[in-house]
Amino acid sequence: MREAKITFHPLEPSEAAAGPITVRAQWLDEAVDLAIERLKVDYPDRSHDLNDYKPLPHATWRELLE
């Protein structure tokens, strides 16, 4: 299991980044999917259309001991 911090960077340079959003997942793809769902909850006033953000979010992660 990994703890990932995902940050979404908007295409519009005047807007601030959304995140970092911390999630726990086994794989990075799964972490991004979870972060997208959290983006909708944590940032209700921001665009939820992923086309408004750069194609790859910034992600950092660390392994969790099980």
JSON list of N, CA, C and O in Angstrom, two decimals:
[
{"chain": "A", "resi": 1, "resn": "MET", "atom": "N", "xyz": [0.86, -1.17, 0.00]},
{"chain": "A", "resi": 1, "resn": "MET", "atom": "CA", "xyz": [0.00, 0.00, 0.00]},
{"chain": "A", "resi": 1, "resn": "MET", "atom": "C", "xyz": [0.90, 1.23, 0.00]},
{"chain": "A", "resi": 1, "resn": "MET", "atom": "O", "xyz": [1.94, 1.26, 0.63]},
{"chain": "A", "resi": 2, "resn": "ARG", "atom": "N", "xyz": [0.47, 2.24, -0.74]},
{"chain": "A", "resi": 2, "resn": "ARG", "atom": "CA", "xyz": [1.22, 3.49, -0.83]},
{"chain": "A", "resi": 2, "resn": "ARG", "atom": "C", "xyz": [0.35, 4.66, -0.41]},
{"chain": "A", "resi": 2, "resn": "ARG", "atom": "O", "xyz": [-0.87, 4.65, -0.59]},
{"chain": "A", "resi": 3, "resn": "GLU", "atom": "N", "xyz": [0.98, 5.66, 0.14]},
{"chain": "A", "resi": 3, "resn": "GLU", "atom": "CA", "xyz": [0.32, 6.93, 0.40]},
{"chain": "A", "resi": 3, "resn": "GLU", "atom": "C", "xyz": [0.80, 7.89, -0.68]},
{"chain": "A", "resi": 3, "resn": "GLU", "atom": "O", "xyz": [2.01, 8.12, -0.81]},
{"chain": "A", "resi": 4, "resn": "ALA", "atom": "N", "xyz": [-0.11, 8.39, -1.46]},
{"chain": "A", "resi": 4, "resn": "ALA", "atom": "CA", "xyz": [0.24, 9.26, -2.58]},
{"chain": "A", "resi": 4, "resn": "ALA", "atom": "C", "xyz": [-0.31, 10.66, -2.35]},
{"chain": "A", "resi": 4, "resn": "ALA", "atom": "O", "xyz": [-1.39, 10.83, -1.78]},
{"chain": "A", "resi": 5, "resn": "LYS", "atom": "N", "xyz": [0.46, 11.64, -2.79]},
{"chain": "A", "resi": 5, "resn": "LYS", "atom": "CA", "xyz": [0.02, 13.04, -2.77]},
{"chain": "A", "resi": 5, "resn": "LYS", "atom": "C", "xyz": [-0.05, 13.49, -4.22]},
{"chain": "A", "resi": 5, "resn": "LYS", "atom": "O", "xyz": [0.97, 13.52, -4.91]},
{"chain": "A", "resi": 6, "resn": "ILE", "atom": "N", "xyz": [-1.25, 13.82, -4.65]},
{"chain": "A", "resi": 6, "resn": "ILE", "atom": "CA", "xyz": [-1.52, 14.15, -6.05]},
{"chain": "A", "resi": 6, "resn": "ILE", "atom": "C", "xyz": [-1.89, 15.63, -6.14]},
{"chain": "A", "resi": 6, "resn": "ILE", "atom": "O", "xyz": [-2.73, 16.11, -5.39]},
{"chain": "A", "resi": 7, "resn": "THR", "atom": "N", "xyz": [-1.26, 16.34, -7.07]},
{"chain": "A", "resi": 7, "resn": "THR", "atom": "CA", "xyz": [-1.56, 17.75, -7.30]},
{"chain": "A", "resi": 7, "resn": "THR", "atom": "C", "xyz": [-1.94, 17.94, -8.76]},
{"chain": "A", "resi": 7, "resn": "THR", "atom": "O", "xyz": [-1.22, 17.50, -9.65]},
{"chain": "A", "resi": 8, "resn": "PHE", "atom": "N", "xyz": [-3.08, 18.58, -8.98]},
{"chain": "A", "resi": 8, "resn": "PHE", "atom": "CA", "xyz": [-3.57, 18.86, -10.32]},
{"chain": "A", "resi": 8, "resn": "PHE", "atom": "C", "xyz": [-3.21, 20.30, -10.69]},
{"chain": "A", "resi": 8, "resn": "PHE", "atom": "O", "xyz": [-3.56, 21.22, -9.96]},
{"chain": "A", "resi": 9, "resn": "HIS", "atom": "N", "xyz": [-2.51, 20.48, -11.81]},
{"chain": "A", "resi": 9, "resn": "HIS", "atom": "CA", "xyz": [-2.10, 21.80, -12.26]},
{"chain": "A", "resi": 9, "resn": "HIS", "atom": "C", "xyz": [-2.98, 22.23, -13.43]},
{"chain": "A", "resi": 9, "resn": "HIS", "atom": "O", "xyz": [-3.02, 21.56, -14.45]},
{"chain": "A", "resi": 10, "resn": "PRO", "atom": "N", "xyz": [-3.69, 23.36, -13.27]},
{"chain": "A", "resi": 10, "resn": "PRO", "atom": "CA", "xyz": [-4.57, 23.83, -14.34]},
{"chain": "A", "resi": 10, "resn": "PRO", "atom": "C", "xyz": [-3.79, 24.32, -15.56]},
{"chain": "A", "resi": 10, "resn": "PRO", "atom": "O", "xyz": [-2.64, 24.74, -15.45]},
{"chain": "A", "resi": 11, "resn": "LEU", "atom": "N", "xyz": [-4.43, 24.23, -16.71]},
{"chain": "A", "resi": 11, "resn": "LEU", "atom": "CA", "xyz": [-3.83, 24.74, -17.94]},
{"chain": "A", "resi": 11, "resn": "LEU", "atom": "C", "xyz": [-3.72, 26.25, -17.90]},
{"chain": "A", "resi": 11, "resn": "LEU", "atom": "O", "xyz": [-2.79, 26.83, -18.44]},
{"chain": "A", "resi": 12, "resn": "GLU", "atom": "N", "xyz": [-4.68, 26.89, -17.24]},
{"chain": "A", "resi": 12, "resn": "GLU", "atom": "CA", "xyz": [-4.69, 28.35, -17.12]},
{"chain": "A", "resi": 12, "resn": "GLU", "atom": "C", "xyz": [-3.65, 28.77, -16.07]},
{"chain": "A", "resi": 12, "resn": "GLU", "atom": "O", "xyz": [-3.79, 28.45, -14.90]},
{"chain": "A", "resi": 13, "resn": "PRO", "atom": "N", "xyz": [-2.58, 29.46, -16.46]},
{"chain": "A", "resi": 13, "resn": "PRO", "atom": "CA", "xyz": [-1.50, 29.77, -15.53]},
{"chain": "A", "resi": 13, "resn": "PRO", "atom": "C", "xyz": [-1.91, 30.69, -14.37]},
{"chain": "A", "resi": 13, "resn": "PRO", "atom": "O", "xyz": [-1.25, 30.71, -13.35]},
{"chain": "A", "resi": 14, "resn": "SER", "atom": "N", "xyz": [-3.01, 31.42, -14.51]},
{"chain": "A", "resi": 14, "resn": "SER", "atom": "CA", "xyz": [-3.42, 32.32, -13.44]},
{"chain": "A", "resi": 14, "resn": "SER", "atom": "C", "xyz": [-4.13, 31.59, -12.30]},
{"chain": "A", "resi": 14, "resn": "SER", "atom": "O", "xyz": [-4.33, 32.17, -11.24]},
{"chain": "A", "resi": 15, "resn": "GLU", "atom": "N", "xyz": [-4.52, 30.35, -12.49]},
{"chain": "A", "resi": 15, "resn": "GLU", "atom": "CA", "xyz": [-5.20, 29.58, -11.45]},
{"chain": "A", "resi": 15, "resn": "GLU", "atom": "C", "xyz": [-4.19, 28.80, -10.62]},
{"chain": "A", "resi": 15, "resn": "GLU", "atom": "O", "xyz": [-3.17, 28.33, -11.12]},
{"chain": "A", "resi": 16, "resn": "ALA", "atom": "N", "xyz": [-4.49, 28.66, -9.35]},
{"chain": "A", "resi": 16, "resn": "ALA", "atom": "CA", "xyz": [-3.63, 27.90, -8.45]},
{"chain": "A", "resi": 16, "resn": "ALA", "atom": "C", "xyz": [-3.85, 26.40, -8.64]},
{"chain": "A", "resi": 16, "resn": "ALA", "atom": "O", "xyz": [-4.91, 25.97, -9.09]},
{"chain": "A", "resi": 17, "resn": "ALA", "atom": "N", "xyz": [-2.85, 25.65, -8.29]},
{"chain": "A", "resi": 17, "resn": "ALA", "atom": "CA", "xyz": [-2.96, 24.18, -8.37]},
{"chain": "A", "resi": 17, "resn": "ALA", "atom": "C", "xyz": [-3.96, 23.68, -7.34]},
{"chain": "A", "resi": 17, "resn": "ALA", "atom": "O", "xyz": [-4.17, 24.30, -6.29]},
{"chain": "A", "resi": 18, "resn": "ALA", "atom": "N", "xyz": [-4.57, 22.56, -7.62]},
{"chain": "A", "resi": 18, "resn": "ALA", "atom": "CA", "xyz": [-5.50, 21.91, -6.70]},
{"chain": "A", "resi": 18, "resn": "ALA", "atom": "C", "xyz": [-4.76, 20.75, -6.03]},
{"chain": "A", "resi": 18, "resn": "ALA", "atom": "O", "xyz": [-4.37, 19.79, -6.68]},
{"chain": "A", "resi": 19, "resn": "GLY", "atom": "N", "xyz": [-4.56, 20.87, -4.74]},
{"chain": "A", "resi": 19, "resn": "GLY", "atom": "CA", "xyz": [-3.88, 19.80, -4.03]},
{"chain": "A", "resi": 19, "resn": "GLY", "atom": "C", "xyz": [-2.74, 20.35, -3.20]},
{"chain": "A", "resi": 19, "resn": "GLY", "atom": "O", "xyz": [-2.61, 21.56, -3.06]},
{"chain": "A", "resi": 20, "resn": "PRO", "atom": "N", "xyz": [-1.95, 19.51, -2.64]},
{"chain": "A", "resi": 20, "resn": "PRO", "atom": "CA", "xyz": [-1.93, 18.07, -2.85]},
{"chain": "A", "resi": 20, "resn": "PRO", "atom": "C", "xyz": [-3.08, 17.37, -2.14]},
{"chain": "A", "resi": 20, "resn": "PRO", "atom": "O", "xyz": [-3.50, 17.76, -1.05]},
{"chain": "A", "resi": 21, "resn": "ILE", "atom": "N", "xyz": [-3.59, 16.36, -2.79]},
{"chain": "A", "resi": 21, "resn": "ILE", "atom": "CA", "xyz": [-4.66, 15.52, -2.25]},
{"chain": "A", "resi": 21, "resn": "ILE", "atom": "C", "xyz": [-4.01, 14.20, -1.86]},
{"chain": "A", "resi": 21, "resn": "ILE", "atom": "O", "xyz": [-3.38, 13.54, -2.68]},
{"chain": "A", "resi": 22, "resn": "THR", "atom": "N", "xyz": [-4.15, 13.83, -0.59]},
{"chain": "A", "resi": 22, "resn": "THR", "atom": "CA", "xyz": [-3.52, 12.62, -0.08]},
{"chain": "A", "resi": 22, "resn": "THR", "atom": "C", "xyz": [-4.50, 11.46, -0.12]},
{"chain": "A", "resi": 22, "resn": "THR", "atom": "O", "xyz": [-5.62, 11.58, 0.38]},
{"chain": "A", "resi": 23, "resn": "VAL", "atom": "N", "xyz": [-4.09, 10.36, -0.74]},
{"chain": "A", "resi": 23, "resn": "VAL", "atom": "CA", "xyz": [-4.91, 9.16, -0.83]},
{"chain": "A", "resi": 23, "resn": "VAL", "atom": "C", "xyz": [-4.02, 7.94, -0.58]},
{"chain": "A", "resi": 23, "resn": "VAL", "atom": "O", "xyz": [-2.80, 8.03, -0.67]},
{"chain": "A", "resi": 24, "resn": "ARG", "atom": "N", "xyz": [-4.65, 6.82, -0.29]},
{"chain": "A", "resi": 24, "resn": "ARG", "atom": "CA", "xyz": [-3.93, 5.56, -0.13]},
{"chain": "A", "resi": 24, "resn": "ARG", "atom": "C", "xyz": [-4.41, 4.59, -1.19]},
{"chain": "A", "resi": 24, "resn": "ARG", "atom": "O", "xyz": [-5.61, 4.38, -1.35]},
{"chain": "A", "resi": 25, "resn": "ALA", "atom": "N", "xyz": [-3.44, 4.00, -1.89]},
{"chain": "A", "resi": 25, "resn": "ALA", "atom": "CA", "xyz": [-3.77, 3.06, -2.96]},
{"chain": "A", "resi": 25, "resn": "ALA", "atom": "C", "xyz": [-2.57, 2.16, -3.21]},
{"chain": "A", "resi": 25, "resn": "ALA", "atom": "O", "xyz": [-1.45, 2.46, -2.79]},
{"chain": "A", "resi": 26, "resn": "GLN", "atom": "N", "xyz": [-2.82, 1.08, -3.92]},
{"chain": "A", "resi": 26, "resn": "GLN", "atom": "CA", "xyz": [-1.76, 0.15, -4.26]},
{"chain": "A", "resi": 26, "resn": "GLN", "atom": "C", "xyz": [-0.95, 0.64, -5.46]},
{"chain": "A", "resi": 26, "resn": "GLN", "atom": "O", "xyz": [0.26, 0.51, -5.50]},
{"chain": "A", "resi": 27, "resn": "TRP", "atom": "N", "xyz": [-1.63, 1.22, -6.44]},
{"chain": "A", "resi": 27, "resn": "TRP", "atom": "CA", "xyz": [-0.99, 1.64, -7.68]},
{"chain": "A", "resi": 27, "resn": "TRP", "atom": "C", "xyz": [-1.22, 3.11, -7.93]},
{"chain": "A", "resi": 27, "resn": "TRP", "atom": "O", "xyz": [-2.20, 3.69, -7.47]},
{"chain": "A", "resi": 28, "resn": "LEU", "atom": "N", "xyz": [-0.35, 3.71, -8.71]},
{"chain": "A", "resi": 28, "resn": "LEU", "atom": "CA", "xyz": [-0.45, 5.14, -8.99]},
{"chain": "A", "resi": 28, "resn": "LEU", "atom": "C", "xyz": [-1.73, 5.48, -9.77]},
{"chain": "A", "resi": 28, "resn": "LEU", "atom": "O", "xyz": [-2.38, 6.48, -9.48]},
{"chain": "A", "resi": 29, "resn": "ASP", "atom": "N", "xyz": [-2.11, 4.65, -10.73]},
{"chain": "A", "resi": 29, "resn": "ASP", "atom": "CA", "xyz": [-3.35, 4.90, -11.48]},
{"chain": "A", "resi": 29, "resn": "ASP", "atom": "C", "xyz": [-4.56, 4.92, -10.55]},
{"chain": "A", "resi": 29, "resn": "ASP", "atom": "O", "xyz": [-5.45, 5.75, -10.70]},
{"chain": "A", "resi": 30, "resn": "GLU", "atom": "N", "xyz": [-4.58, 4.00, -9.62]},
{"chain": "A", "resi": 30, "resn": "GLU", "atom": "CA", "xyz": [-5.67, 3.94, -8.64]},
{"chain": "A", "resi": 30, "resn": "GLU", "atom": "C", "xyz": [-5.65, 5.18, -7.76]},
{"chain": "A", "resi": 30, "resn": "GLU", "atom": "O", "xyz": [-6.70, 5.75, -7.44]},
{"chain": "A", "resi": 31, "resn": "ALA", "atom": "N", "xyz": [-4.47, 5.64, -7.38]},
{"chain": "A", "resi": 31, "resn": "ALA", "atom": "CA", "xyz": [-4.35, 6.84, -6.54]},
{"chain": "A", "resi": 31, "resn": "ALA", "atom": "C", "xyz": [-4.88, 8.07, -7.27]},
{"chain": "A", "resi": 31, "resn": "ALA", "atom": "O", "xyz": [-5.57, 8.90, -6.68]},
{"chain": "A", "resi": 32, "resn": "VAL", "atom": "N", "xyz": [-4.58, 8.19, -8.56]},
{"chain": "A", "resi": 32, "resn": "VAL", "atom": "CA", "xyz": [-5.07, 9.32, -9.34]},
{"chain": "A", "resi": 32, "resn": "VAL", "atom": "C", "xyz": [-6.59, 9.27, -9.44]},
{"chain": "A", "resi": 32, "resn": "VAL", "atom": "O", "xyz": [-7.26, 10.29, -9.29]},
{"chain": "A", "resi": 33, "resn": "ASP", "atom": "N", "xyz": [-7.16, 8.10, -9.66]},
{"chain": "A", "resi": 33, "resn": "ASP", "atom": "CA", "xyz": [-8.62, 7.96, -9.71]},
{"chain": "A", "resi": 33, "resn": "ASP", "atom": "C", "xyz": [-9.26, 8.39, -8.40]},
{"chain": "A", "resi": 33, "resn": "ASP", "atom": "O", "xyz": [-10.27, 9.08, -8.40]},
{"chain": "A", "resi": 34, "resn": "LEU", "atom": "N", "xyz": [-8.68, 7.98, -7.28]},
{"chain": "A", "resi": 34, "resn": "LEU", "atom": "CA", "xyz": [-9.20, 8.37, -5.98]},
{"chain": "A", "resi": 34, "resn": "LEU", "atom": "C", "xyz": [-9.06, 9.88, -5.77]},
{"chain": "A", "resi": 34, "resn": "LEU", "atom": "O", "xyz": [-9.94, 10.53, -5.21]},
{"chain": "A", "resi": 35, "resn": "ALA", "atom": "N", "xyz": [-7.94, 10.44, -6.22]},
{"chain": "A", "resi": 35, "resn": "ALA", "atom": "CA", "xyz": [-7.72, 11.87, -6.06]},
{"chain": "A", "resi": 35, "resn": "ALA", "atom": "C", "xyz": [-8.72, 12.68, -6.89]},
{"chain": "A", "resi": 35, "resn": "ALA", "atom": "O", "xyz": [-9.15, 13.75, -6.47]},
{"chain": "A", "resi": 36, "resn": "ILE", "atom": "N", "xyz": [-9.09, 12.17, -8.05]},
{"chain": "A", "resi": 36, "resn": "ILE", "atom": "CA", "xyz": [-10.09, 12.85, -8.87]},
{"chain": "A", "resi": 36, "resn": "ILE", "atom": "C", "xyz": [-11.41, 12.94, -8.12]},
{"chain": "A", "resi": 36, "resn": "ILE", "atom": "O", "xyz": [-12.08, 13.98, -8.12]},
{"chain": "A", "resi": 37, "resn": "GLU", "atom": "N", "xyz": [-11.80, 11.85, -7.47]},
{"chain": "A", "resi": 37, "resn": "GLU", "atom": "CA", "xyz": [-13.04, 11.87, -6.68]},
{"chain": "A", "resi": 37, "resn": "GLU", "atom": "C", "xyz": [-12.95, 12.86, -5.52]},
{"chain": "A", "resi": 37, "resn": "GLU", "atom": "O", "xyz": [-13.91, 13.56, -5.21]},
{"chain": "A", "resi": 38, "resn": "ARG", "atom": "N", "xyz": [-11.79, 12.90, -4.86]},
{"chain": "A", "resi": 38, "resn": "ARG", "atom": "CA", "xyz": [-11.59, 13.84, -3.76]},
{"chain": "A", "resi": 38, "resn": "ARG", "atom": "C", "xyz": [-11.54, 15.28, -4.26]},
{"chain": "A", "resi": 38, "resn": "ARG", "atom": "O", "xyz": [-11.94, 16.20, -3.56]},
{"chain": "A", "resi": 39, "resn": "LEU", "atom": "N", "xyz": [-11.03, 15.50, -5.48]},
{"chain": "A", "resi": 39, "resn": "LEU", "atom": "CA", "xyz": [-11.00, 16.83, -6.09]},
{"chain": "A", "resi": 39, "resn": "LEU", "atom": "C", "xyz": [-12.41, 17.41, -6.14]},
{"chain": "A", "resi": 39, "resn": "LEU", "atom": "O", "xyz": [-12.62, 18.58, -5.83]},
{"chain": "A", "resi": 40, "resn": "LYS", "atom": "N", "xyz": [-13.36, 16.60, -6.49]},
{"chain": "A", "resi": 40, "resn": "LYS", "atom": "CA", "xyz": [-14.76, 17.04, -6.60]},
{"chain": "A", "resi": 40, "resn": "LYS", "atom": "C", "xyz": [-15.32, 17.45, -5.24]},
{"chain": "A", "resi": 40, "resn": "LYS", "atom": "O", "xyz": [-16.13, 18.37, -5.17]},
{"chain": "A", "resi": 41, "resn": "VAL", "atom": "N", "xyz": [-14.88, 16.79, -4.18]},
{"chain": "A", "resi": 41, "resn": "VAL", "atom": "CA", "xyz": [-15.38, 17.09, -2.83]},
{"chain": "A", "resi": 41, "resn": "VAL", "atom": "C", "xyz": [-14.60, 18.24, -2.19]},
{"chain": "A", "resi": 41, "resn": "VAL", "atom": "O", "xyz": [-15.19, 19.17, -1.64]},
{"chain": "A", "resi": 42, "resn": "ASP", "atom": "N", "xyz": [-13.28, 18.19, -2.28]},
{"chain": "A", "resi": 42, "resn": "ASP", "atom": "CA", "xyz": [-12.43, 19.17, -1.60]},
{"chain": "A", "resi": 42, "resn": "ASP", "atom": "C", "xyz": [-12.38, 20.52, -2.30]},
{"chain": "A", "resi": 42, "resn": "ASP", "atom": "O", "xyz": [-12.09, 21.54, -1.68]},
{"chain": "A", "resi": 43, "resn": "TYR", "atom": "N", "xyz": [-12.62, 20.54, -3.59]},
{"chain": "A", "resi": 43, "resn": "TYR", "atom": "CA", "xyz": [-12.56, 21.77, -4.39]},
{"chain": "A", "resi": 43, "resn": "TYR", "atom": "C", "xyz": [-13.85, 21.93, -5.20]},
{"chain": "A", "resi": 43, "resn": "TYR", "atom": "O", "xyz": [-13.82, 21.89, -6.43]},
{"chain": "A", "resi": 44, "resn": "PRO", "atom": "N", "xyz": [-14.99, 22.13, -4.53]},
{"chain": "A", "resi": 44, "resn": "PRO", "atom": "CA", "xyz": [-16.27, 22.19, -5.27]},
{"chain": "A", "resi": 44, "resn": "PRO", "atom": "C", "xyz": [-16.37, 23.40, -6.20]},
{"chain": "A", "resi": 44, "resn": "PRO", "atom": "O", "xyz": [-17.13, 23.35, -7.17]},
{"chain": "A", "resi": 45, "resn": "ASP", "atom": "N", "xyz": [-15.61, 24.45, -5.95]},
{"chain": "A", "resi": 45, "resn": "ASP", "atom": "CA", "xyz": [-15.69, 25.65, -6.79]},
{"chain": "A", "resi": 45, "resn": "ASP", "atom": "C", "xyz": [-14.76, 25.59, -8.00]},
{"chain": "A", "resi": 45, "resn": "ASP", "atom": "O", "xyz": [-14.79, 26.47, -8.84]},
{"chain": "A", "resi": 46, "resn": "ARG", "atom": "N", "xyz": [-13.95, 24.55, -8.10]},
{"chain": "A", "resi": 46, "resn": "ARG", "atom": "CA", "xyz": [-13.00, 24.39, -9.20]},
{"chain": "A", "resi": 46, "resn": "ARG", "atom": "C", "xyz": [-13.60, 23.51, -10.30]},
{"chain": "A", "resi": 46, "resn": "ARG", "atom": "O", "xyz": [-14.54, 22.75, -10.07]},
{"chain": "A", "resi": 47, "resn": "SER", "atom": "N", "xyz": [-13.03, 23.59, -11.47]},
{"chain": "A", "resi": 47, "resn": "SER", "atom": "CA", "xyz": [-13.47, 22.75, -12.58]},
{"chain": "A", "resi": 47, "resn": "SER", "atom": "C", "xyz": [-13.18, 21.28, -12.26]},
{"chain": "A", "resi": 47, "resn": "SER", "atom": "O", "xyz": [-12.13, 20.94, -11.73]},
{"chain": "A", "resi": 48, "resn": "HIS", "atom": "N", "xyz": [-14.13, 20.43, -12.58]},
{"chain": "A", "resi": 48, "resn": "HIS", "atom": "CA", "xyz": [-13.95, 18.99, -12.38]},
{"chain": "A", "resi": 48, "resn": "HIS", "atom": "C", "xyz": [-13.70, 18.28, -13.71]},
{"chain": "A", "resi": 48, "resn": "HIS", "atom": "O", "xyz": [-13.64, 17.06, -13.76]},
{"chain": "A", "resi": 49, "resn": "ASP", "atom": "N", "xyz": [-13.56, 19.07, -14.76]},
{"chain": "A", "resi": 49, "resn": "ASP", "atom": "CA", "xyz": [-13.26, 18.53, -16.08]},
{"chain": "A", "resi": 49, "resn": "ASP", "atom": "C", "xyz": [-11.74, 18.36, -16.18]},
{"chain": "A", "resi": 49, "resn": "ASP", "atom": "O", "xyz": [-11.00, 19.34, -16.13]},
{"chain": "A", "resi": 50, "resn": "LEU", "atom": "N", "xyz": [-11.28, 17.14, -16.32]},
{"chain": "A", "resi": 50, "resn": "LEU", "atom": "CA", "xyz": [-9.84, 16.89, -16.36]},
{"chain": "A", "resi": 50, "resn": "LEU", "atom": "C", "xyz": [-9.17, 17.50, -17.57]},
{"chain": "A", "resi": 50, "resn": "LEU", "atom": "O", "xyz": [-7.95, 17.67, -17.58]},
{"chain": "A", "resi": 51, "resn": "ASN", "atom": "N", "xyz": [-9.93, 17.90, -18.58]},
{"chain": "A", "resi": 51, "resn": "ASN", "atom": "CA", "xyz": [-9.35, 18.58, -19.74]},
{"chain": "A", "resi": 51, "resn": "ASN", "atom": "C", "xyz": [-8.88, 19.99, -19.40]},
{"chain": "A", "resi": 51, "resn": "ASN", "atom": "O", "xyz": [-8.16, 20.61, -20.17]},
{"chain": "A", "resi": 52, "resn": "ASP", "atom": "N", "xyz": [-9.30, 20.51, -18.23]},
{"chain": "A", "resi": 52, "resn": "ASP", "atom": "CA", "xyz": [-8.88, 21.84, -17.78]},
{"chain": "A", "resi": 52, "resn": "ASP", "atom": "C", "xyz": [-7.55, 21.79, -17.03]},
{"chain": "A", "resi": 52, "resn": "ASP", "atom": "O", "xyz": [-7.03, 22.81, -16.60]},
{"chain": "A", "resi": 53, "resn": "TYR", "atom": "N", "xyz": [-7.01, 20.59, -16.84]},
{"chain": "A", "resi": 53, "resn": "TYR", "atom": "CA", "xyz": [-5.76, 20.40, -16.12]},
{"chain": "A", "resi": 53, "resn": "TYR", "atom": "C", "xyz": [-4.71, 19.79, -17.04]},
{"chain": "A", "resi": 53, "resn": "TYR", "atom": "O", "xyz": [-5.03, 19.16, -18.04]},
{"chain": "A", "resi": 54, "resn": "LYS", "atom": "N", "xyz": [-3.45, 19.97, -16.67]},
{"chain": "A", "resi": 54, "resn": "LYS", "atom": "CA", "xyz": [-2.38, 19.36, -17.46]},
{"chain": "A", "resi": 54, "resn": "LYS", "atom": "C", "xyz": [-2.57, 17.85, -17.46]},
{"chain": "A", "resi": 54, "resn": "LYS", "atom": "O", "xyz": [-3.08, 17.28, -16.50]},
{"chain": "A", "resi": 55, "resn": "PRO", "atom": "N", "xyz": [-2.15, 17.19, -18.54]},
{"chain": "A", "resi": 55, "resn": "PRO", "atom": "CA", "xyz": [-2.45, 15.75, -18.71]},
{"chain": "A", "resi": 55, "resn": "PRO", "atom": "C", "xyz": [-1.99, 14.85, -17.56]},
{"chain": "A", "resi": 55, "resn": "PRO", "atom": "O", "xyz": [-2.69, 13.94, -17.19]},
{"chain": "A", "resi": 56, "resn": "LEU", "atom": "N", "xyz": [-0.83, 15.13, -17.01]},
{"chain": "A", "resi": 56, "resn": "LEU", "atom": "CA", "xyz": [-0.34, 14.29, -15.92]},
{"chain": "A", "resi": 56, "resn": "LEU", "atom": "C", "xyz": [-0.25, 15.10, -14.63]},
{"chain": "A", "resi": 56, "resn": "LEU", "atom": "O", "xyz": [0.47, 16.09, -14.57]},
{"chain": "A", "resi": 57, "resn": "PRO", "atom": "N", "xyz": [-0.98, 14.68, -13.59]},
{"chain": "A", "resi": 57, "resn": "PRO", "atom": "CA", "xyz": [-0.85, 15.38, -12.31]},
{"chain": "A", "resi": 57, "resn": "PRO", "atom": "C", "xyz": [0.50, 15.08, -11.68]},
{"chain": "A", "resi": 57, "resn": "PRO", "atom": "O", "xyz": [1.13, 14.07, -11.98]},
{"chain": "A", "resi": 58, "resn": "HIS", "atom": "N", "xyz": [0.95, 15.99, -10.83]},
{"chain": "A", "resi": 58, "resn": "HIS", "atom": "CA", "xyz": [2.19, 15.77, -10.10]},
{"chain": "A", "resi": 58, "resn": "HIS", "atom": "C", "xyz": [1.89, 14.80, -8.97]},
{"chain": "A", "resi": 58, "resn": "HIS", "atom": "O", "xyz": [0.93, 14.98, -8.23]},
{"chain": "A", "resi": 59, "resn": "ALA", "atom": "N", "xyz": [2.70, 13.77, -8.84]},
{"chain": "A", "resi": 59, "resn": "ALA", "atom": "CA", "xyz": [2.45, 12.74, -7.82]},
{"chain": "A", "resi": 59, "resn": "ALA", "atom": "C", "xyz": [3.74, 12.41, -7.08]},
{"chain": "A", "resi": 59, "resn": "ALA", "atom": "O", "xyz": [4.79, 12.25, -7.69]},
{"chain": "A", "resi": 60, "resn": "THR", "atom": "N", "xyz": [3.64, 12.32, -5.77]},
{"chain": "A", "resi": 60, "resn": "THR", "atom": "CA", "xyz": [4.71, 11.79, -4.94]},
{"chain": "A", "resi": 60, "resn": "THR", "atom": "C", "xyz": [4.08, 10.72, -4.07]},
{"chain": "A", "resi": 60, "resn": "THR", "atom": "O", "xyz": [2.89, 10.78, -3.75]},
{"chain": "A", "resi": 61, "resn": "TRP", "atom": "N", "xyz": [4.86, 9.72, -3.71]},
{"chain": "A", "resi": 61, "resn": "TRP", "atom": "CA", "xyz": [4.30, 8.67, -2.87]},
{"chain": "A", "resi": 61, "resn": "TRP", "atom": "C", "xyz": [5.38, 8.07, -2.00]},
{"chain": "A", "resi": 61, "resn": "TRP", "atom": "O", "xyz": [6.55, 8.24, -2.22]},
{"chain": "A", "resi": 62, "resn": "ARG", "atom": "N", "xyz": [4.89, 7.35, -0.99]},
{"chain": "A", "resi": 62, "resn": "ARG", "atom": "CA", "xyz": [5.80, 6.61, -0.12]},
{"chain": "A", "resi": 62, "resn": "ARG", "atom": "C", "xyz": [5.14, 5.28, 0.20]},
{"chain": "A", "resi": 62, "resn": "ARG", "atom": "O", "xyz": [3.90, 5.18, 0.26]},
{"chain": "A", "resi": 63, "resn": "GLU", "atom": "N", "xyz": [5.96, 4.28, 0.38]},
{"chain": "A", "resi": 63, "resn": "GLU", "atom": "CA", "xyz": [5.47, 2.95, 0.73]},
{"chain": "A", "resi": 63, "resn": "GLU", "atom": "C", "xyz": [5.04, 2.95, 2.19]},
{"chain": "A", "resi": 63, "resn": "GLU", "atom": "O", "xyz": [5.72, 3.51, 3.04]},
{"chain": "A", "resi": 64, "resn": "LEU", "atom": "N", "xyz": [3.91, 2.32, 2.47]},
{"chain": "A", "resi": 64, "resn": "LEU", "atom": "CA", "xyz": [3.45, 2.16, 3.85]},
{"chain": "A", "resi": 64, "resn": "LEU", "atom": "C", "xyz": [3.76, 0.75, 4.31]},
{"chain": "A", "resi": 64, "resn": "LEU", "atom": "O", "xyz": [3.60, -0.21, 3.55]},
{"chain": "A", "resi": 65, "resn": "LEU", "atom": "N", "xyz": [4.19, 0.63, 5.54]},
{"chain": "A", "resi": 65, "resn": "LEU", "atom": "CA", "xyz": [4.44, -0.69, 6.11]},
{"chain": "A", "resi": 65, "resn": "LEU", "atom": "C", "xyz": [3.09, -1.34, 6.42]},
{"chain": "A", "resi": 65, "resn": "LEU", "atom": "O", "xyz": [2.21, -0.71, 6.96]},
{"chain": "A", "resi": 66, "resn": "GLU", "atom": "N", "xyz": [2.97, -2.59, 6.08]},
{"chain": "A", "resi": 66, "resn": "GLU", "atom": "CA", "xyz": [1.68, -3.27, 6.32]},
{"chain": "A", "resi": 66, "resn": "GLU", "atom": "C", "xyz": [1.76, -4.14, 7.54]},
{"chain": "A", "resi": 66, "resn": "GLU", "atom": "O", "xyz": [2.72, -4.57, 7.99]}
]
